[in-house]
Short mmCIF file of C-alpha atoms in Angstrom, two decimals:
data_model
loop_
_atom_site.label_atom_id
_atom_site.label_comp_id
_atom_site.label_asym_id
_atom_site.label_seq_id
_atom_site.Cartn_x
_atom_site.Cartn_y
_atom_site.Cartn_z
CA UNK A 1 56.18 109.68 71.82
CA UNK A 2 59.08 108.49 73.98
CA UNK A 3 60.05 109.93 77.71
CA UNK A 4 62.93 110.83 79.53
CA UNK A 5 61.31 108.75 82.76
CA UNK A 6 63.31 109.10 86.25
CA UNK A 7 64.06 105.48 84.84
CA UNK A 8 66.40 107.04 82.00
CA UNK A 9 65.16 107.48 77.96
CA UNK A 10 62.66 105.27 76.87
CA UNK A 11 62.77 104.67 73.06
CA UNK A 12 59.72 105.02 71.35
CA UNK A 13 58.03 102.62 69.37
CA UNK A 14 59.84 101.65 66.28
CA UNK A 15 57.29 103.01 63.34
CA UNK A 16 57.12 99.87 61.04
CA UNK A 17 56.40 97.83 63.75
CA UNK A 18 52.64 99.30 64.66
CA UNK A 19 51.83 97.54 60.96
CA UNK A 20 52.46 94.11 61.95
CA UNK A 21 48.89 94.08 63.53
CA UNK A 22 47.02 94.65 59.97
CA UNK A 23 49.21 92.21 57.82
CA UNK A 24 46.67 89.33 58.65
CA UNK A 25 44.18 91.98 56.39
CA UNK A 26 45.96 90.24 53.35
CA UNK A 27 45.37 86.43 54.51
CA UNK A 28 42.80 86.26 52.21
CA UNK A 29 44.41 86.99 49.10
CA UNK A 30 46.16 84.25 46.76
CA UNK A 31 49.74 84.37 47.25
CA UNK A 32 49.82 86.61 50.09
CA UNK A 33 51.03 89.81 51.76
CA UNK A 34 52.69 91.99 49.08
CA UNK A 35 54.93 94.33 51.38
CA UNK A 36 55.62 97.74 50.27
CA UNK A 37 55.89 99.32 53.37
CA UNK A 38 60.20 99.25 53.84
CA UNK A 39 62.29 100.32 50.32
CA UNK A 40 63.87 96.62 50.83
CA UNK A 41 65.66 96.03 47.49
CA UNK A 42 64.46 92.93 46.21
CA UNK A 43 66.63 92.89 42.52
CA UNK A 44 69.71 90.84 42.79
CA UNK A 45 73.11 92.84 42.95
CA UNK A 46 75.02 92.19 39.77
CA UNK A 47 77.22 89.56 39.61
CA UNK A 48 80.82 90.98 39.84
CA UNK A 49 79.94 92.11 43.26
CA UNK A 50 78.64 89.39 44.59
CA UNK A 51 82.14 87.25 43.00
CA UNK A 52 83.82 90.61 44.64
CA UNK A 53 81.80 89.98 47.79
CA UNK A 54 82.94 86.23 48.25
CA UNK A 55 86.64 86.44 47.39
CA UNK A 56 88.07 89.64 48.74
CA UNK A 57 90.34 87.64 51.41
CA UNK A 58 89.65 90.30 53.77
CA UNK A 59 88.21 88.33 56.19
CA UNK A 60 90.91 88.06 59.09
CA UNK A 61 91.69 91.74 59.52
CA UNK A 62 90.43 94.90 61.02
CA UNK A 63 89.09 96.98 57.90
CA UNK A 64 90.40 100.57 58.03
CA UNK A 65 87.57 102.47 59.37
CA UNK A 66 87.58 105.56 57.24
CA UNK A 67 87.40 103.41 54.08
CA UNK A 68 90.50 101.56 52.22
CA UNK A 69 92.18 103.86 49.76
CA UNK A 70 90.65 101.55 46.83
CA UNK A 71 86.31 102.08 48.04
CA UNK A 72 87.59 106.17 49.04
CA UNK A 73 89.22 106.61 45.07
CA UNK A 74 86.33 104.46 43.77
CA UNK A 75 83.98 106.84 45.51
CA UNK A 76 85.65 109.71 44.68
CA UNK A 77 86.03 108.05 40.49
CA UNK A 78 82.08 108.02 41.17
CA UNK A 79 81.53 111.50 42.01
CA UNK A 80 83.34 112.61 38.92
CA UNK A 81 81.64 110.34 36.15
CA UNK A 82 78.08 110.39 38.07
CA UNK A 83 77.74 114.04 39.56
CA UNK A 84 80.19 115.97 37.40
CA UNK A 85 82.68 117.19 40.37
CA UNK A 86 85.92 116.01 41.88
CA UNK A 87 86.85 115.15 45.27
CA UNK A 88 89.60 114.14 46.91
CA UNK A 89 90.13 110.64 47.78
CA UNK A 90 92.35 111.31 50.49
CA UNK A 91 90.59 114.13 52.29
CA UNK A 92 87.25 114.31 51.51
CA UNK A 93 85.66 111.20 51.65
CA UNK A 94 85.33 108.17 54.06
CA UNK A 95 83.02 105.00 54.45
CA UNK A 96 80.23 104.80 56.33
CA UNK A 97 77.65 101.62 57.61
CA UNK A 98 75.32 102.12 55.20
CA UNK A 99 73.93 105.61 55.78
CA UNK A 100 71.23 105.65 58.56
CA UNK A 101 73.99 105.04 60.87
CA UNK A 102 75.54 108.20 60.23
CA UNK A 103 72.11 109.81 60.12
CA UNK A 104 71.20 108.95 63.33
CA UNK A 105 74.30 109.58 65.20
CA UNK A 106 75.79 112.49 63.47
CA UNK A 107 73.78 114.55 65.68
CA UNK A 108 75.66 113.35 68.77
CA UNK A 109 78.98 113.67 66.93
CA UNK A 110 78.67 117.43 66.16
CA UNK A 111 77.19 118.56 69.28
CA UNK A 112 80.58 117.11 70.97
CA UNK A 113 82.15 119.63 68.57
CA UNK A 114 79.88 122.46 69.14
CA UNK A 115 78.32 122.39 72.56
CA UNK A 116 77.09 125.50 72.40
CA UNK A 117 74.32 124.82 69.95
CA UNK A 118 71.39 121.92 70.17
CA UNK A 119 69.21 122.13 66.86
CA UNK A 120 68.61 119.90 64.21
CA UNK A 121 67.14 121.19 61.32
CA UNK A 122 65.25 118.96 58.34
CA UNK A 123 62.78 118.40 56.11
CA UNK A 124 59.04 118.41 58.26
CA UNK A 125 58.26 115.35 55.74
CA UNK A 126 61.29 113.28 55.66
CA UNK A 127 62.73 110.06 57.28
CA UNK A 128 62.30 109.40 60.76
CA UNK A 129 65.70 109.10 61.39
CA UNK A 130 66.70 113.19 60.81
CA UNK A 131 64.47 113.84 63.68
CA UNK A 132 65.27 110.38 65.95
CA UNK A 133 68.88 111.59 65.74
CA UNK A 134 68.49 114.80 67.34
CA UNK A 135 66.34 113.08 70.01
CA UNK A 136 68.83 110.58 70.97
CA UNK A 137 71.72 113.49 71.10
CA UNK A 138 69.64 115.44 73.56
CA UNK A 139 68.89 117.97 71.06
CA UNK A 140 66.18 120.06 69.52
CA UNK A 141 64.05 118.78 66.37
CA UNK A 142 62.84 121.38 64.77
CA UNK A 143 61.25 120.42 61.02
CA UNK A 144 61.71 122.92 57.55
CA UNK A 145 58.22 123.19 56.46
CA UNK A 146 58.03 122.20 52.52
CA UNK A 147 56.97 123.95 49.23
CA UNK A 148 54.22 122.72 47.28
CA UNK A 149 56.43 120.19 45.43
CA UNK A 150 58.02 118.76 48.56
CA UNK A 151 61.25 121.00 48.25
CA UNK A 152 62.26 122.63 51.57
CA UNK A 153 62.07 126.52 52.20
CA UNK A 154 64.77 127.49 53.73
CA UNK A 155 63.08 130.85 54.16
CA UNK A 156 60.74 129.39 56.79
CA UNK A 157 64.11 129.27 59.22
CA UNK A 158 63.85 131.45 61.87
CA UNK A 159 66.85 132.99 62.49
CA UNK A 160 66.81 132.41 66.09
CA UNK A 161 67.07 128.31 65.31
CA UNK A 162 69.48 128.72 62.27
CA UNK A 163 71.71 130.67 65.43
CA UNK A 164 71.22 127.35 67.64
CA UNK A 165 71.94 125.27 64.99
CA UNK A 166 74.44 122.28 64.83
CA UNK A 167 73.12 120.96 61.69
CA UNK A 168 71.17 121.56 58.40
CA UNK A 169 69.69 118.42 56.80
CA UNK A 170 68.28 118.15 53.06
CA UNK A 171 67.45 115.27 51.20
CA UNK A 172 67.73 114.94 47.02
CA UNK A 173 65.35 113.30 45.80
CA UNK A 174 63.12 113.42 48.87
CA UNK A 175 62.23 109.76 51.24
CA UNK A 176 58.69 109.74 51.22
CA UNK A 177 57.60 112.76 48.67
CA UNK A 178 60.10 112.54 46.03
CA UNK A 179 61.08 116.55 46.23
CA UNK A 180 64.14 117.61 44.84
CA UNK A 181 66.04 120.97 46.66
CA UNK A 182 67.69 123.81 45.67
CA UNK A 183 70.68 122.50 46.92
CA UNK A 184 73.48 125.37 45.66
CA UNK A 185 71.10 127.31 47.45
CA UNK A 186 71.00 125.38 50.74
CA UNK A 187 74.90 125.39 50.79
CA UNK A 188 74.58 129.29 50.49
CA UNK A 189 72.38 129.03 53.44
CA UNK A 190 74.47 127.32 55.38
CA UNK A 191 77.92 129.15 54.46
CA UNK A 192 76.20 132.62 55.36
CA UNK A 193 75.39 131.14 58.74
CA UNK A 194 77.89 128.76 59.56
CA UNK A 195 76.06 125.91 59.88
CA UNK A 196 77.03 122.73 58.56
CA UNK A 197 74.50 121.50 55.53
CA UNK A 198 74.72 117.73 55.23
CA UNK A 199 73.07 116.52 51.60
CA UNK A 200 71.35 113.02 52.11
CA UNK A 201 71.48 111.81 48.33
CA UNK A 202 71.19 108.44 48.77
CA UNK A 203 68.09 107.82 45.87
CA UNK A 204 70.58 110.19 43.40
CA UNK A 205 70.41 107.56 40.92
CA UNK A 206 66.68 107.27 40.83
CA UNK A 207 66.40 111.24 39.89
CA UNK A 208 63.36 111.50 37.16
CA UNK A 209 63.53 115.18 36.61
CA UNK A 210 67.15 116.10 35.00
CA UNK A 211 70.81 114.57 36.36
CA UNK A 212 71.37 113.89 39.67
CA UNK A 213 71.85 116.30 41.94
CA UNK A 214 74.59 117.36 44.42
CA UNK A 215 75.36 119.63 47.42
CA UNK A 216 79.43 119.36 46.05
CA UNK A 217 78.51 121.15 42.78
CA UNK A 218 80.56 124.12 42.31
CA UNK A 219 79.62 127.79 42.32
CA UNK A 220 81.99 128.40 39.39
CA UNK A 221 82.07 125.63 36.41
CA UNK A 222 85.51 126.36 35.02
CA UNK A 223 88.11 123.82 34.62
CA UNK A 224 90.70 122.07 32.88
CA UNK A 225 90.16 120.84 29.46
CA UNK A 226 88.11 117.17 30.01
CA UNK A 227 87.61 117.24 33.85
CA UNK A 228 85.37 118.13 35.86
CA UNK A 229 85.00 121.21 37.93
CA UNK A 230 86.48 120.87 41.83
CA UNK A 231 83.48 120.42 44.23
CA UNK A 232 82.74 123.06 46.30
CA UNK A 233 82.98 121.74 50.18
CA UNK A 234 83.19 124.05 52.22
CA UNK A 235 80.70 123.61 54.77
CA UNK A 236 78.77 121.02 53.11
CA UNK A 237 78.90 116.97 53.10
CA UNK A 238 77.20 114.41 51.04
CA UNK A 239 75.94 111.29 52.21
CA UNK A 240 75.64 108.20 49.54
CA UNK A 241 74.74 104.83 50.26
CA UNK A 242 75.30 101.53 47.91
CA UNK A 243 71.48 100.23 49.44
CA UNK A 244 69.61 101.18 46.94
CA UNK A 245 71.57 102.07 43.75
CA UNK A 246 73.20 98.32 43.44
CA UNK A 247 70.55 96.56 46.21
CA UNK A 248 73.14 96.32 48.66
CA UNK A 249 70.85 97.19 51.90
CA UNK A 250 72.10 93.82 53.27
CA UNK A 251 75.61 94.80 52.98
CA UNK A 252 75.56 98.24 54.49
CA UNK A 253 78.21 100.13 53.07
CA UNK A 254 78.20 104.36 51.93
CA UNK A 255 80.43 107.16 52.02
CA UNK A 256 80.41 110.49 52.82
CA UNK A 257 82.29 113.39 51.42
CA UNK A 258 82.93 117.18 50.95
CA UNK A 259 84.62 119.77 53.52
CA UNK A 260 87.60 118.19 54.92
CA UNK A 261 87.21 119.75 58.27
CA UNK A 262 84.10 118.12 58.88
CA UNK A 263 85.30 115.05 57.35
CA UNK A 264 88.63 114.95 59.31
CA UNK A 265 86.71 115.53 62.02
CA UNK A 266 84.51 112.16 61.89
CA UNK A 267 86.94 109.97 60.25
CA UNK A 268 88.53 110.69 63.86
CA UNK A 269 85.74 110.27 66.43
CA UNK A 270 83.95 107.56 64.23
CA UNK A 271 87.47 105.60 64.35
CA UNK A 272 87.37 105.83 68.19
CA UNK A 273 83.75 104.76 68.25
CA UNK A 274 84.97 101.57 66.32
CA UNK A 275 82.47 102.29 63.32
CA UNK A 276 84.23 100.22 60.45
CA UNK A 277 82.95 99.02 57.06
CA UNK A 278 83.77 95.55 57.10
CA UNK A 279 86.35 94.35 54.55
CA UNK A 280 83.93 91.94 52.32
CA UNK A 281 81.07 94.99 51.71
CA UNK A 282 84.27 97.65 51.11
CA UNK A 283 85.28 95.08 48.22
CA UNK A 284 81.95 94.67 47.12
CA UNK A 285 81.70 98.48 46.83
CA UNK A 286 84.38 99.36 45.17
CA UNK A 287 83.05 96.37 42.28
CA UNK A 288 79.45 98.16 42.59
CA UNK A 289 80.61 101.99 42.00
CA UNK A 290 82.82 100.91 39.23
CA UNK A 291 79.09 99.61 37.05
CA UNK A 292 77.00 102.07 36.18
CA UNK A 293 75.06 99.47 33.59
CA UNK A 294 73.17 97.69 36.66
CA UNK A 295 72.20 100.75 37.53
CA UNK A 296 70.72 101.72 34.64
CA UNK A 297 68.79 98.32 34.73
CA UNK A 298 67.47 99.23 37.57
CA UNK A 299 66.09 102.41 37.24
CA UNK A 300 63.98 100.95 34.07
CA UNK A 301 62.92 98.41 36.68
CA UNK A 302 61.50 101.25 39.25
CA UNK A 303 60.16 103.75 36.72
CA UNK A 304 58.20 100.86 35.22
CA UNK A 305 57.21 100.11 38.32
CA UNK A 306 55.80 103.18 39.52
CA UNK A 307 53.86 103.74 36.61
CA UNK A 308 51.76 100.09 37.00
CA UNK A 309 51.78 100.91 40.95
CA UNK A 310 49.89 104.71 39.97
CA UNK A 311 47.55 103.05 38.04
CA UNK A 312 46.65 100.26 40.83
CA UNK A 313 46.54 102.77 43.68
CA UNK A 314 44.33 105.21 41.70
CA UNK A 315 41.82 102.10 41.33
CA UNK A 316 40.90 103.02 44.91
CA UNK A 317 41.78 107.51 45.22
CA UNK A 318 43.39 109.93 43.46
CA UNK A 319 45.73 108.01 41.29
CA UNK A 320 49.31 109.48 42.42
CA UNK A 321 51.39 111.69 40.38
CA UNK A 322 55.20 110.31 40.01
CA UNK A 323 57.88 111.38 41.53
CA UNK A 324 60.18 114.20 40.93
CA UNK A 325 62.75 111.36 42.38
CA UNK A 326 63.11 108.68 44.47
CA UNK A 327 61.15 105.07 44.00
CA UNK A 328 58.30 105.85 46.27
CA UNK A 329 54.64 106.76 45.72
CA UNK A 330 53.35 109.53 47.73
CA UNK A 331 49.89 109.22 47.30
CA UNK A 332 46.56 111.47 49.11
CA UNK A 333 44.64 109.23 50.99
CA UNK A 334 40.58 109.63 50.68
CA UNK A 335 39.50 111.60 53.06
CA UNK A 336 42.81 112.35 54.39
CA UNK A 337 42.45 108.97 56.54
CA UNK A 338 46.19 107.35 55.42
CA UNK A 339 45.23 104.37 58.25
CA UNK A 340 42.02 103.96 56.21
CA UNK A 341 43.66 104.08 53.21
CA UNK A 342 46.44 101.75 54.49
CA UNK A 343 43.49 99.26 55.33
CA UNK A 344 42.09 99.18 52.17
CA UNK A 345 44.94 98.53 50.24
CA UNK A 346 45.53 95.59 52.31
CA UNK A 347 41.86 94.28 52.24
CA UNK A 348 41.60 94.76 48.52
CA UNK A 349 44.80 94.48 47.05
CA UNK A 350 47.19 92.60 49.33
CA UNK A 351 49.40 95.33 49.31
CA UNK A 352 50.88 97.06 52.52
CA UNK A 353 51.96 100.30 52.62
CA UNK A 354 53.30 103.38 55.54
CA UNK A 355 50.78 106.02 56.56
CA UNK A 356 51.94 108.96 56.34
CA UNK A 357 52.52 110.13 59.77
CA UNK A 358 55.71 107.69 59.97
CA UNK A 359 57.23 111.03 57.79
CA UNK A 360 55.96 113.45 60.23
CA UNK A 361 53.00 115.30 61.27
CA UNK A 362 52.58 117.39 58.23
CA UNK A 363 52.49 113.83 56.32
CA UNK A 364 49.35 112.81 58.10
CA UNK A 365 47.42 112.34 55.10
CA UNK A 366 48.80 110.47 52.63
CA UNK A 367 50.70 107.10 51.87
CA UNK A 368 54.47 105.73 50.81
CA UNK A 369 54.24 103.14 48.48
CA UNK A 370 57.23 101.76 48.11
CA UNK A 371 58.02 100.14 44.36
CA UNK A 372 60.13 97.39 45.82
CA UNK A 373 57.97 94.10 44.04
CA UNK A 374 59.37 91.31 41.92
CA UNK A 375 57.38 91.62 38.01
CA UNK A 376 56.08 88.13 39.63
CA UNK A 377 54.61 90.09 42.51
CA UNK A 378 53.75 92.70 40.45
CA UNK A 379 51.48 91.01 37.82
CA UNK A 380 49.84 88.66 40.90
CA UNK A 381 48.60 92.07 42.40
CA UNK A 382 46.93 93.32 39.07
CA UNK A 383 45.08 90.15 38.65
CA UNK A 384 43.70 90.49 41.98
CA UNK A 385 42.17 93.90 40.66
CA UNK A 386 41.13 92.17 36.94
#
């Protein structure tokens, strides 16, 4: 836990790093440490970013920090082919650093707009940074419990938090668990309540069970013949991130969009702050969200993937159903002993993977496996099991 010492905030320890100690567990095995602890793409991007990447000639100037009009109309050309809706380019959408960034410091941002209220609300098993940026905004962090298939009840809000409340968190397809939400139904929450609903959709691409899903859908499907229907923004945002759907982590470029009073309202303090995109990864972006067949590539990559992981993790427990979304494993440890668990896998099989408690205290007992392995790395960890 951190402190607020008479010495000012001391950060806590960052989670990943209390693994380091064990990696030595793996020594003995033949080619090593297999890490599967961080969702660190390790597929190449395809090659028309990279060439987009390399010669954008953008180098020399400041890039325009709510996106250039190009990455903002190739976001919004996204949202339409991808997720069925339309936005608008020009006031709905803007770039962001990747997306923990915005994550972790939206709290702060929205608490200068509404002072009067200090919550944070989010999934109880989710990413640490929902709950680290409420922390380091001075607010309250106050975890949604889950359903039995990792979706978050929004009945278990008290009313007297959704009151205090400067923000509403989901997260479709769920980091660790791989829950998909209700999320028309989270957007009613929020609209009834006035409180801002921000949909982290970042894994969207890597939904198993039906098409991806959106917070921007619209309550009413009717449009004009061969578009799609207007997204419905009002009090809600998406957040989408380039990381993992065209292994960009390195890169760090997103974009956010939906109501265009929220999003006027950060485009403006986030271009104070000097939060800007810079001009190579906005290129690159605009190259990546124009492809959709990489993507597809890559989802046959993780869904293999985490069917050979299942079967390798249930040679030791419960092998682990797949996810609803997502390219994580969210598997029961033995016992309910994830640091056990997390031992074993790395004695046995080389493989390292995050205990559970990383995702909060109602994650105690199980593991994240993250599919993130070459097929090289892959086969090398069967044989050790052969």
């Amino acid at each position: 836990m951190s402190s607020h010492a008479s010495e000012g905030y001391v950060p806590p320890a960052y989670p990943y790093d209390r693994l380091d100690e064990l990696k030595p567990l793996a020594d003995r095995h033949d080619g090593g440490l297999v890490d599967l602890s961080i969702g660190t793409p390790v597929d190449p991007p395809t090659p028309a970013v990279l060439a987009a990447l390399g010669g954008s000639d953008t180098e020399r100037g400041y890039p325009p920090s709510i996106g250039t009009p190009e990455l903002r109309e190739a976001a919004a050309r996204w949202c339409e082919g991808r997720l069925g809706v339309q936005v608008d380019a020009a006031t709905e959408v803007a770039a962001t650093i990747g997306s923990k960034e915005f994550v972790a410091g939206l709290p702060h941002w929205l608490r200068l707009r509404s002072p009067g209220r200090d919550t944070v609300l989010f999934p109880e098993i989710s990413y640490p940074s929902y709950a680290m940026g409420a922390e380091l905004a001075g607010c309250r962090a106050v975890p949604v419990p889950a359903d039995e298939h990792w979706s978050i009840r929004l009945d278990a809000i008290s009313e007297s938090d959704a009151e205090r409340a400067l923000v509403l968190w989901v997260n479709t397809p769920g980091n660790p668990a791989g829950g998909l939400d209700d999320l028309a139904e989270a957007a009613r929450w929020g609209r009834e309540r006035g409180v801002p609903v921000f949909s982290d959709e970042c894994y969207a691409e890597f939904t198993w069970d039906g098409s991806p899903r959106t917070i921007l859908s619209p309550t009413d499907a009717g449009t004009a013949a061969g578009r799609s229907p207007r997204a419905e923004t009002a009090g809600v945002v998406a957040v989408h991130s380039l990381s993992k759907r065209s292994n960009l982590a390195g890169v760090r470029v997103g974009f956010y969009a939906g109501d265009p009073e929220l999003v006027h309202y950060l485009r403006e303090v986030r271009k104070h702050a000097g939060f800007m995109v810079p001009g190579p990864a906005q290129a690159a972006a605009v190259a990546a969200l124009a492809d959709q067949t990489h993507v597809a590539e890559q989802r046959e990559r993780y869904r293999s993937r985490l069917e050979r992981l299942a079967r390798i993790v249930g040679r030791f427990g419960p092998e682990p159903p797949l996810p609803r979304g997502g390219f994580y494993l969210w598997a029961a440890a033995p016992g309910g002993d994830a640091w056990t668990f997390t031992r074993t896998l790395l004695a046995e099989a080389g493989i390292l993977v995050s205990p559970g408690e990383f995702y909060g205290a109602a994650a105690a007992g199980y593991v994240r496996i993250a599919a993130v392995l070459t097929e090289d790395a892959l086969k090398l960890v069967e044989a050790r099991l052969d």
